[in-house]
Tab-separated table of C-alpha atoms and ligand atoms in Angstrom:
chain	number	residue	atom	x	y	z
K	1351	MET	CA	43.826	-18.386	-55.160
K	1352	GLU	CA	45.218	-16.353	-58.035
K	1353	LYS	CA	46.382	-12.769	-58.167
K	1354	ALA	CA	46.281	-10.064	-60.816
K	1355	GLN	CA	47.438	-6.507	-60.573
K	1356	VAL	CA	46.315	-3.283	-62.207
K	1357	ALA	CA	48.735	-0.552	-61.263
K	1358	GLY	CA	47.582	2.997	-61.643
K	1359	GLU	CA	47.964	6.370	-60.110
K	1360	LEU	CA	47.918	5.982	-56.347
K	1361	SER	CA	44.934	7.544	-54.621
K	1362	GLY	CA	45.495	7.160	-50.875
K	1363	GLY	CA	47.141	3.719	-51.107
K	1364	ARG	CA	46.351	0.422	-52.793
K	1365	PHE	CA	43.039	-1.377	-52.629
K	1366	ALA	CA	42.934	-5.163	-52.379
K	1367	VAL	CA	39.906	-6.477	-54.299
K	1368	LEU	CA	39.071	-10.066	-53.382
K	1369	GLY	CA	36.570	-12.195	-55.299
K	1370	MET	CA	34.432	-14.856	-53.624
K	1371	GLY	CA	31.920	-15.474	-56.449
K	1372	GLY	CA	28.168	-14.943	-56.026
K	1373	THR	CA	25.558	-13.543	-58.381
K	1374	ILE	CA	27.709	-10.489	-59.040
K	1375	ALA	CA	29.989	-12.946	-60.848
K	1376	GLY	CA	27.099	-14.997	-62.251
K	1377	ARG	CA	26.339	-15.864	-65.878
K	1378	ALA	CA	22.976	-16.765	-67.402
K	1379	GLU	CA	22.379	-18.531	-70.714
K	1380	ARG	CA	19.891	-15.832	-71.688
K	1381	ALA	CA	20.709	-12.132	-71.222
K	1382	GLY	CA	17.237	-11.333	-69.871
K	1383	ASP	CA	17.352	-14.003	-67.176
K	1384	ASN	CA	17.811	-12.564	-63.687
K	1385	VAL	CA	17.137	-15.781	-61.765
K	1386	GLY	CA	18.222	-18.773	-63.913
K	1387	TYR	CA	21.981	-18.286	-63.820
K	1388	THR	CA	25.090	-19.897	-62.398
K	1389	ALA	CA	26.749	-17.879	-59.630
K	1390	GLY	CA	30.525	-17.520	-59.380
K	1391	GLN	CA	31.628	-17.556	-63.038
K	1392	VAL	CA	33.288	-14.213	-63.825
K	1393	ARG	CA	36.697	-13.388	-62.428
K	1394	VAL	CA	36.903	-10.455	-60.029
K	1395	GLU	CA	39.261	-8.425	-62.243
K	1396	ASP	CA	36.814	-8.825	-65.138
K	1397	LEU	CA	33.987	-7.461	-62.961
K	1398	ALA	CA	36.068	-4.345	-62.431
K	1399	ALA	CA	37.204	-3.921	-66.039
K	1400	GLY	CA	36.143	-0.645	-67.618
K	1401	LEU	CA	34.391	0.827	-64.562
K	1402	PRO	CA	35.052	4.597	-64.566
K	1403	ALA	CA	35.048	4.728	-60.738
K	1404	LEU	CA	38.055	2.399	-60.697
K	1405	ALA	CA	40.110	4.154	-63.357
K	1406	GLY	CA	43.486	5.328	-62.123
K	1407	LEU	CA	43.356	3.417	-58.845
K	1408	ALA	CA	45.989	0.938	-57.700
K	1409	LEU	CA	44.087	-2.325	-57.345
K	1410	ASP	CA	45.376	-5.766	-56.376
K	1411	PHE	CA	42.897	-8.424	-57.468
K	1412	GLU	CA	42.712	-11.839	-55.881
K	1413	GLN	CA	40.255	-14.635	-56.621
K	1414	VAL	CA	39.947	-16.228	-53.194
K	1415	ALA	CA	36.988	-18.473	-54.115
K	1416	GLN	CA	34.460	-18.729	-56.931
K	1417	ILE	CA	31.273	-20.056	-55.392
K	1418	ASN	CA	27.586	-19.548	-54.767
K	1419	SER	CA	27.617	-18.218	-51.206
K	1420	LYS	CA	24.774	-20.536	-50.177
K	1421	ASP	CA	27.435	-23.265	-50.412
K	1422	MET	CA	29.979	-21.460	-48.239
K	1423	ARG	CA	32.137	-23.816	-46.190
K	1424	LEU	CA	34.648	-23.325	-43.423
K	1425	PRO	CA	37.766	-23.602	-45.691
K	1426	GLU	CA	36.596	-20.761	-47.943
K	1427	LEU	CA	35.809	-18.588	-44.932
K	1428	GLN	CA	39.185	-19.366	-43.372
K	1429	CYS	CA	40.921	-18.512	-46.616
K	1430	LEU	CA	39.078	-15.193	-46.845
K	1431	VAL	CA	39.737	-14.249	-43.215
K	1432	ALA	CA	43.440	-15.056	-43.661
K	1433	ARG	CA	43.740	-13.034	-46.866
K	1434	VAL	CA	41.843	-10.038	-45.471
K	1435	GLN	CA	44.014	-10.185	-42.355
K	1436	ALA	CA	47.184	-10.239	-44.474
K	1437	HIS	CA	46.076	-7.286	-46.608
K	1438	LEU	CA	45.067	-5.275	-43.539
K	1439	ALA	CA	48.530	-5.824	-42.091
K	1440	ASP	CA	50.128	-4.365	-45.240
K	1441	ASP	CA	50.785	-0.638	-44.734
K	1442	ALA	CA	50.521	-0.071	-48.484
K	1443	VAL	CA	46.901	-1.310	-48.507
K	1444	SER	CA	44.366	1.273	-47.405
K	1445	ALA	CA	41.197	-0.808	-47.800
K	1446	VAL	CA	39.945	-4.266	-48.730
K	1447	ILE	CA	36.966	-4.813	-51.042
K	1448	VAL	CA	35.297	-8.239	-51.285
K	1449	THR	CA	32.804	-9.297	-53.967
K	1450	HIS	CA	30.516	-11.952	-52.467
K	1451	GLY	CA	27.137	-13.662	-52.896
K	1452	THR	CA	24.210	-12.082	-51.095
K	1453	ASP	CA	22.869	-15.247	-49.437
K	1454	THR	CA	25.449	-15.496	-46.665
K	1455	ILE	CA	27.201	-12.129	-46.969
K	1456	GLU	CA	25.819	-11.107	-43.560
K	1457	GLU	CA	27.547	-14.089	-41.923
K	1458	THR	CA	30.863	-13.409	-43.664
K	1459	ALA	CA	30.671	-9.706	-42.827
K	1460	TRP	CA	29.992	-10.422	-39.173
K	1461	LEU	CA	32.800	-13.001	-38.954
K	1462	LEU	CA	35.322	-10.594	-40.460
K	1463	GLN	CA	34.242	-7.846	-38.047
K	1464	THR	CA	34.192	-9.964	-34.899
K	1465	LEU	CA	37.504	-11.705	-35.665
K	1466	LEU	CA	39.518	-8.846	-37.180
K	1467	ALA	CA	37.829	-5.627	-35.925
K	1468	PRO	CA	39.636	-3.731	-38.668
K	1469	ALA	CA	40.525	-0.063	-38.334
K	1470	LYS	CA	40.710	0.132	-42.145
K	1471	PRO	CA	37.538	-0.309	-44.201
K	1472	VAL	CA	36.645	-3.816	-45.348
K	1473	VAL	CA	33.863	-3.331	-47.867
K	1474	LEU	CA	31.794	-6.291	-49.005
K	1475	THR	CA	29.661	-5.893	-52.087
K	1476	CYS	CA	27.424	-8.067	-54.216
K	1477	ALA	CA	24.600	-8.067	-56.730
K	1478	MET	CA	21.127	-9.491	-57.115
K	1479	ARG	CA	21.385	-9.787	-60.895
K	1480	PRO	CA	24.061	-11.743	-62.747
K	1481	ALA	CA	26.799	-10.043	-64.727
K	1482	THR	CA	25.002	-11.074	-67.943
K	1483	ALA	CA	21.720	-9.328	-67.019
K	1484	VAL	CA	20.260	-6.673	-69.326
K	1485	SER	CA	20.685	-4.233	-66.453
K	1486	PRO	CA	23.147	-5.705	-63.944
K	1487	ASP	CA	23.436	-4.054	-60.518
K	1488	GLY	CA	26.954	-5.350	-59.826
K	1489	PRO	CA	28.917	-2.615	-61.646
K	1490	GLN	CA	27.208	0.174	-59.677
K	1491	ASN	CA	27.586	-1.708	-56.393
K	1492	LEU	CA	31.294	-2.316	-57.026
K	1493	SER	CA	31.777	1.354	-57.953
K	1494	ASP	CA	29.978	2.379	-54.733
K	1495	ALA	CA	32.129	-0.050	-52.731
K	1496	ILE	CA	35.238	1.666	-54.069
K	1497	ALA	CA	33.806	5.062	-53.072
K	1498	VAL	CA	33.256	3.726	-49.547
K	1499	ALA	CA	36.751	2.211	-49.427
K	1500	ALA	CA	38.209	5.621	-50.310
K	1501	HIS	CA	36.000	7.540	-47.854
K	1502	PRO	CA	38.158	9.177	-45.135
K	1503	GLY	CA	35.791	8.296	-42.260
K	1504	ALA	CA	35.205	4.676	-43.272
K	1505	ARG	CA	36.355	1.851	-40.977
K	1506	GLY	CA	35.296	-1.663	-40.048
K	1507	VAL	CA	33.359	-4.222	-42.052
K	1508	VAL	CA	30.377	-3.023	-44.046
K	1509	VAL	CA	28.138	-4.305	-46.845
K	1510	VAL	CA	27.487	-1.924	-49.722
K	1511	CYS	CA	24.468	-2.573	-51.922
K	1512	ALA	CA	22.012	-0.347	-53.794
K	1513	GLY	CA	23.665	2.834	-52.560
K	1514	ARG	CA	23.355	1.887	-48.893
K	1515	VAL	CA	26.150	1.061	-46.450
K	1516	HIS	CA	25.141	-1.522	-43.842
K	1517	GLY	CA	27.116	-2.422	-40.726
K	1518	ALA	CA	28.351	-5.999	-40.365
K	1519	VAL	CA	26.494	-6.453	-37.081
K	1520	GLU	CA	23.033	-5.356	-38.220
K	1521	VAL	CA	22.873	-6.260	-41.916
K	1522	ALA	CA	20.380	-8.937	-42.940
K	1523	LYS	CA	19.124	-10.137	-46.308
K	1524	VAL	CA	15.360	-9.654	-46.145
K	1525	HIS	CA	14.237	-10.098	-49.746
K	1526	PRO	CA	14.933	-12.781	-52.384
K	1527	TYR	CA	14.716	-10.610	-55.533
K	1528	ARG	CA	14.858	-6.845	-55.023
K	1529	THR	CA	18.119	-5.170	-56.027
K	1530	ASP	CA	18.039	-3.604	-52.527
K	1531	PRO	CA	17.567	-6.814	-50.494
K	1532	PHE	CA	19.262	-5.799	-47.219
K	1533	ASP	CA	18.002	-4.137	-44.081
K	1534	SER	CA	19.731	-2.934	-40.935
K	1535	GLY	CA	16.675	-2.910	-38.666
K	1536	ASP	CA	16.185	-0.160	-36.131
K	1537	ALA	CA	19.865	0.819	-36.293
K	1538	GLY	CA	19.485	1.914	-39.913
K	1539	VAL	CA	22.260	2.198	-42.453
K	1540	ILE	CA	25.660	3.681	-41.663
K	1541	ALA	CA	25.909	5.815	-44.767
K	1542	LEU	CA	24.585	6.379	-48.267
K	1543	VAL	CA	26.552	6.481	-51.499
K	1544	GLU	CA	25.268	9.145	-53.835
K	1545	GLU	CA	27.024	9.764	-57.164
K	1546	GLY	CA	30.316	8.536	-55.761
K	1547	ARG	CA	30.046	10.575	-52.558
K	1548	VAL	CA	29.525	8.981	-49.150
K	1549	ARG	CA	27.056	10.630	-46.760
K	1550	ASP	CA	27.614	9.482	-43.157
K	1551	LEU	CA	24.555	8.807	-41.015
K	1552	ARG	CA	25.876	6.991	-37.943
K	1553	PRO	CA	29.135	5.527	-36.516
K	1554	TRP	CA	31.111	2.863	-38.392
K	1555	PRO	CA	31.516	-0.679	-36.923
K	1556	THR	CA	33.938	-1.305	-34.049
K	1557	GLN	CA	32.578	-4.573	-32.567
K	1558	ALA	CA	35.408	-6.979	-31.617
K	1559	ARG	CA	34.014	-9.857	-29.542
K	1560	HIS	CA	36.250	-12.626	-30.909
K	1561	THR	CA	39.554	-11.019	-31.903
K	1562	ASP	CA	41.315	-13.465	-29.562
K	1563	ARG	CA	39.930	-16.392	-31.605
K	1564	VAL	CA	41.446	-15.644	-35.039
K	1565	SER	CA	44.247	-18.203	-34.772
K	1566	ALA	CA	41.907	-20.868	-33.419
K	1567	PHE	CA	39.418	-20.116	-36.213
K	1568	LEU	CA	42.090	-20.310	-38.916
K	1569	ALA	CA	43.471	-23.564	-37.491
K	1570	ALA	CA	40.127	-25.308	-36.926
K	1571	SER	CA	39.393	-28.395	-39.011
K	1572	ALA	CA	35.733	-27.948	-38.095
K	1573	MET	CA	33.777	-25.516	-35.971
K	1574	PRO	CA	32.130	-26.711	-32.755
K	1575	ARG	CA	28.732	-28.109	-33.742
K	1576	VAL	CA	25.956	-25.605	-33.117
K	1577	ALA	CA	22.437	-26.532	-34.208
K	1578	TRP	CA	19.954	-23.824	-35.192
K	1579	LEU	CA	16.432	-24.603	-34.025
K	1580	SER	CA	13.356	-22.421	-34.058
K	1581	SER	CA	10.363	-22.019	-31.792
K	1582	HIS	CA	7.007	-22.020	-33.591
K	1583	ALA	CA	3.403	-23.052	-33.149
K	1584	ASP	CA	3.262	-26.802	-32.426
K	1585	ALA	CA	6.973	-26.914	-31.540
K	1586	GLY	CA	7.995	-29.753	-29.260
K	1587	ALA	CA	10.893	-31.624	-27.736
K	1588	TRP	CA	11.658	-34.050	-30.578
K	1589	GLU	CA	14.393	-32.094	-32.351
K	1590	VAL	CA	16.296	-31.494	-29.114
K	1591	GLU	CA	15.815	-35.136	-28.133
K	1592	SER	CA	17.257	-36.315	-31.462
K	1593	LEU	CA	20.245	-34.012	-31.034
K	1594	LEU	CA	20.882	-35.333	-27.526
K	1595	GLY	CA	20.446	-38.919	-28.721
K	1596	ALA	CA	23.098	-38.614	-31.453
K	1597	PRO	CA	26.277	-40.697	-31.140
K	1598	ALA	CA	29.021	-38.891	-29.171
K	1599	ALA	CA	31.053	-38.051	-32.285
K	1600	ARG	CA	28.077	-36.210	-33.760
K	1601	ARG	CA	26.729	-34.559	-30.617
K	1602	VAL	CA	26.165	-30.824	-30.675
K	1603	GLN	CA	28.064	-28.570	-28.305
K	1604	GLY	CA	25.621	-25.730	-28.668
K	1605	ILE	CA	22.072	-24.941	-29.688
K	1606	LEU	CA	20.973	-21.591	-31.036
K	1607	VAL	CA	17.224	-21.278	-30.725
K	1608	ALA	CA	15.353	-18.679	-32.737
K	1609	ALA	CA	12.621	-17.407	-30.427
K	1610	THR	CA	9.187	-16.048	-31.253
K	1611	GLY	CA	8.235	-12.476	-30.360
K	1612	ASN	CA	10.524	-11.160	-27.641
K	1613	ALA	CA	12.739	-14.111	-26.608
K	1614	SER	CA	9.726	-16.357	-26.044
K	1615	LEU	CA	9.846	-20.132	-26.516
K	1616	HIS	CA	7.174	-22.807	-26.770
K	1617	ALA	CA	6.964	-24.354	-23.285
K	1618	ASP	CA	7.643	-27.898	-24.593
K	1619	LEU	CA	10.699	-26.787	-26.540
K	1620	GLU	CA	11.948	-24.721	-23.592
K	1621	ALA	CA	11.686	-27.706	-21.243
K	1622	ALA	CA	13.705	-29.838	-23.684
K	1623	LEU	CA	16.329	-27.116	-24.018
K	1624	HIS	CA	16.752	-26.949	-20.241
K	1625	LYS	CA	17.447	-30.702	-20.335
K	1626	ALA	CA	20.017	-30.125	-23.069
K	1627	GLU	CA	21.671	-27.470	-20.949
K	1628	ALA	CA	21.740	-29.840	-17.972
K	1629	ALA	CA	23.459	-32.354	-20.282
K	1630	GLY	CA	26.246	-29.847	-21.008
K	1631	VAL	CA	24.989	-28.264	-24.228
K	1632	ARG	CA	25.230	-24.467	-24.278
K	1633	VAL	CA	21.897	-22.922	-25.275
K	1634	VAL	CA	21.620	-19.391	-26.587
K	1635	LEU	CA	18.658	-17.584	-28.058
K	1636	ALA	CA	18.026	-14.958	-30.690
K	1637	ASN	CA	14.782	-13.453	-31.858
K	1638	ARG	CA	13.470	-15.133	-34.985
K	1639	ASN	CA	12.387	-11.669	-36.211
K	1640	GLY	CA	16.039	-10.571	-36.136
K	1641	ALA	CA	15.607	-7.684	-33.666
K	1642	PRO	CA	17.608	-7.711	-30.407
K	1643	PRO	CA	15.555	-9.026	-27.447
K	1644	VAL	CA	14.285	-6.463	-24.960
K	1645	PRO	CA	15.639	-8.012	-21.707
K	1646	TYR	CA	13.153	-9.247	-19.106
K	1647	PRO	CA	13.811	-11.146	-15.859
K	1648	ALA	CA	12.360	-14.472	-17.017
K	1649	GLN	CA	14.158	-14.583	-20.402
K	1650	PRO	CA	14.589	-18.357	-20.772
K	1651	PHE	CA	18.162	-18.305	-22.121
K	1652	ALA	CA	20.753	-15.595	-22.744
K	1653	ASP	CA	21.164	-13.970	-26.139
K	1654	ILE	CA	24.573	-12.964	-27.507
K	1655	ASP	CA	24.774	-9.190	-27.842
K	1656	GLY	CA	21.239	-9.138	-29.272
K	1657	LEU	CA	22.460	-10.777	-32.484
K	1658	ALA	CA	20.047	-12.207	-35.057
K	1659	PRO	CA	20.069	-16.035	-35.480
K	1660	ALA	CA	22.571	-16.388	-38.358
K	1661	LYS	CA	25.191	-14.340	-36.519
K	1662	ALA	CA	24.356	-15.628	-33.027
K	1663	ARG	CA	24.985	-19.180	-34.293
K	1664	TRP	CA	28.519	-18.190	-35.350
K	1665	ALA	CA	29.063	-16.237	-32.126
K	1666	LEU	CA	28.193	-19.299	-30.074
K	1667	ALA	CA	30.459	-21.501	-32.209
K	1668	LEU	CA	33.353	-19.038	-31.732
K	1669	ASP	CA	32.681	-18.840	-27.979
K	1670	LEU	CA	32.824	-22.651	-27.843
K	1671	LEU	CA	35.979	-22.728	-29.988
K	1672	GLY	CA	37.785	-20.811	-27.291
K	1673	ALA	CA	36.190	-22.619	-24.352
I	1002	LIG	N1	22.966	-17.508	-54.306
I	1002	LIG	C1	23.723	-16.311	-54.613
I	1002	LIG	C2	24.907	-16.256	-53.674
I	1002	LIG	O1	24.701	-15.977	-52.526
I	1002	LIG	C3	22.860	-15.132	-54.448
I	1002	LIG	C4	23.502	-13.824	-54.727
I	1002	LIG	O2	24.688	-13.650	-54.796
I	1002	LIG	O3	22.724	-12.850	-54.862
I	1002	LIG	O4	26.025	-16.509	-54.065
């Protein structure tokens, strides 16, 4: 982790700008190539260089990691959570901005929200095109992220991309190529960024399920093992049976099952999951379509706050970490 500082005229406090890598920091061999590039190449302070929206602001840059977010591991997440926590505790810092890859940004955003529940804004941003693209989207997204960070009503962890502000709880990447690849489902976006101005649409995030687990998360050498299975046509018991048959040191403590439709599971898979539960494995479900289940009396297993699979898997792991 390295730090750089660009001091300028203060505008409501300092902003900490943390770099994690991703496509926003990606470089391609050919300028016209939007898909054949290497993520995590350009330093975070270089991404910000020359952007008019950042001129005159007091920015503290920190390169926390420099990776493709598909390869995110626990140590990088721990490092980010610790650094965001430290900046939030600094009275001189009014907001934290994080540049991050799009592939797992929804997991990182949710973790930061559930663990830290920040009253200050923590604004994650990204890009779908590398920094070397003919028309990169990163500079606009970073400029918009700064506008959100400076917005008086902003709080909690959000993802800013393509002029839209998504909440950490709802945001999901739903497209592999569009420069606006995120969706917030029925909840919709929290705000829009239009020409540097933020237009509020609904309340900012306050969710705080795991704030009592921060120390345990930061100290963990590994998270409790939670497998992510899915129900589907022709699903059966074999995956659950192999998990239960694993040697003790590799046994799972939890299973997150992505259900079809509204919390529905293939009968053969459901029967196997009940056996897993009887063997001491905690089973939780989420809808494979990402929408919160509509509760019904015979729902086979509980969901966690209606979370989509990627976030429910982390929620279960954090629940187990404190168990
Ligand atoms: N694979 C890249 C990443 O998540 C994708 C991106 O940033 O758009 O780091």
